[in-house]
CSV table of C-alpha atoms in Angstrom, one decimal:
chain,number,residue,atom,x,y,z
R,1,MET,CA,-0.3,-0.3,0.1
R,2,SER,CA,1.1,3.4,-0.3
R,3,GLY,CA,0.6,5.2,3.5
R,4,ARG,CA,-3.1,5.6,2.0
R,5,VAL,CA,-5.7,4.8,3.4
R,6,GLU,CA,-7.9,3.4,0.1
R,7,VAL,CA,-11.6,2.9,1.2
R,8,LEU,CA,-12.6,-0.7,0.6
R,9,LEU,CA,-15.9,-1.2,-0.1
R,10,SER,CA,-18.1,-4.2,1.0
R,11,ARG,CA,-21.4,-4.5,1.2
R,12,PRO,CA,-24.4,-6.9,1.3
R,13,VAL,CA,-25.8,-6.7,-1.5
R,14,VAL,CA,-29.4,-6.9,-2.0
R,15,GLY,CA,-31.8,-9.3,-1.1
R,16,ALA,CA,-28.7,-10.3,1.7
R,17,VAL,CA,-30.2,-11.9,4.5
R,18,PRO,CA,-29.5,-10.4,7.9
R,19,ALA,CA,-27.8,-12.4,10.3
R,20,GLY,CA,-30.9,-12.2,12.9
R,21,THR,CA,-30.1,-13.6,16.5
R,22,TRP,CA,-29.2,-17.2,16.0
R,23,ARG,CA,-25.4,-15.8,15.8
R,24,THR,CA,-23.2,-17.0,18.8
R,25,GLU,CA,-19.9,-15.1,17.9
R,26,ARG,CA,-19.4,-11.8,17.3
R,27,PRO,CA,-15.9,-10.2,15.6
R,28,VAL,CA,-14.4,-7.7,17.8
R,29,VAL,CA,-11.6,-4.7,15.8
R,30,ASP,CA,-9.3,-4.0,18.4
R,31,GLN,CA,-8.6,-1.0,16.2
R,32,SER,CA,-5.3,-0.3,18.4
R,33,ARG,CA,-3.7,-2.7,16.2
R,34,CYS,CA,-5.7,-2.5,13.0
R,35,THR,CA,-2.5,-2.0,10.3
R,36,LYS,CA,-6.0,-1.0,7.7
R,37,CYS,CA,-4.8,-4.4,5.5
R,38,GLY,CA,-7.9,-5.6,4.4
R,39,ILE,CA,-7.1,-8.9,4.5
R,40,CYS,CA,-11.2,-9.4,6.7
R,41,TRP,CA,-12.2,-7.7,3.9
R,42,LEU,CA,-11.0,-9.4,1.4
R,43,TYR,CA,-12.2,-12.6,3.5
R,44,CYS,CA,-16.1,-11.8,4.2
R,45,PRO,CA,-18.1,-14.6,3.0
R,46,ASP,CA,-20.8,-12.1,3.7
R,47,GLY,CA,-18.4,-8.2,2.5
R,48,VAL,CA,-19.4,-6.9,6.0
R,49,ILE,CA,-16.7,-5.7,6.5
R,50,GLN,CA,-15.7,-2.2,5.5
R,51,ILE,CA,-11.8,0.1,6.0
R,52,THR,CA,-12.2,3.1,7.4
R,53,ASP,CA,-9.6,5.5,8.9
R,54,GLN,CA,-10.1,4.3,11.7
R,55,GLY,CA,-9.6,1.0,10.8
R,56,ALA,CA,-12.0,-2.5,10.4
R,57,VAL,CA,-15.7,-1.9,10.6
R,58,VAL,CA,-17.7,-5.3,10.8
R,59,ASP,CA,-21.8,-5.0,9.3
R,60,TYR,CA,-23.3,-6.7,12.9
R,61,ALA,CA,-26.4,-6.7,10.9
R,62,TYR,CA,-25.7,-9.0,8.3
R,63,CYS,CA,-22.6,-10.8,10.1
R,64,LYS,CA,-23.0,-14.0,10.2
R,65,GLY,CA,-20.4,-14.8,13.4
R,66,CYS,CA,-18.6,-16.7,10.3
R,67,GLY,CA,-14.3,-16.4,12.4
R,68,ILE,CA,-12.8,-16.0,8.9
R,69,CYS,CA,-11.6,-12.7,9.6
R,70,ALA,CA,-10.3,-13.6,13.1
R,71,ALA,CA,-9.0,-16.3,11.6
R,72,GLU,CA,-6.8,-14.5,8.7
R,73,CYS,CA,-6.2,-11.1,10.5
R,74,PRO,CA,-2.1,-10.7,10.1
R,75,VAL,CA,-2.1,-9.2,13.7
R,76,LYS,CA,-5.0,-10.6,15.9
R,77,ALA,CA,-6.0,-7.5,15.9
R,78,ILE,CA,-10.0,-9.3,15.4
R,79,LYS,CA,-10.6,-11.0,18.4
R,80,MET,CA,-14.1,-13.9,18.4
R,81,VAL,CA,-16.6,-12.5,21.6
R,82,ARG,CA,-19.4,-15.1,22.5
R,83,GLU,CA,-22.8,-12.9,21.8
R,84,VAL,CA,-25.3,-11.9,25.0
C-alpha cells in the first residue's frame, strides 16, 4: 500500500439475509492494533467489513459470525466474543 488509506467498500447486496439472532459469536476489532490491510475485508464471505480511516468496521446486522476475519487477521486485531 502507498501509505494512503484506501476506502475498501464491501456491502451486502440486495437480497442478503440479515444475521438474525442465531449468531453465537461476533468479531470485535481492536482498532489500536488494526493496520487497515484489508485482509479481513478480502476474506469475509458476507462482505460486511468496511475499511475506514479508523480501521475495520463490521456491519453486525449482516455478519454471521463465522470467524474467518479473526482467523485471517495477520496482527490478530480481531477477536471473536460470545454474543450476550
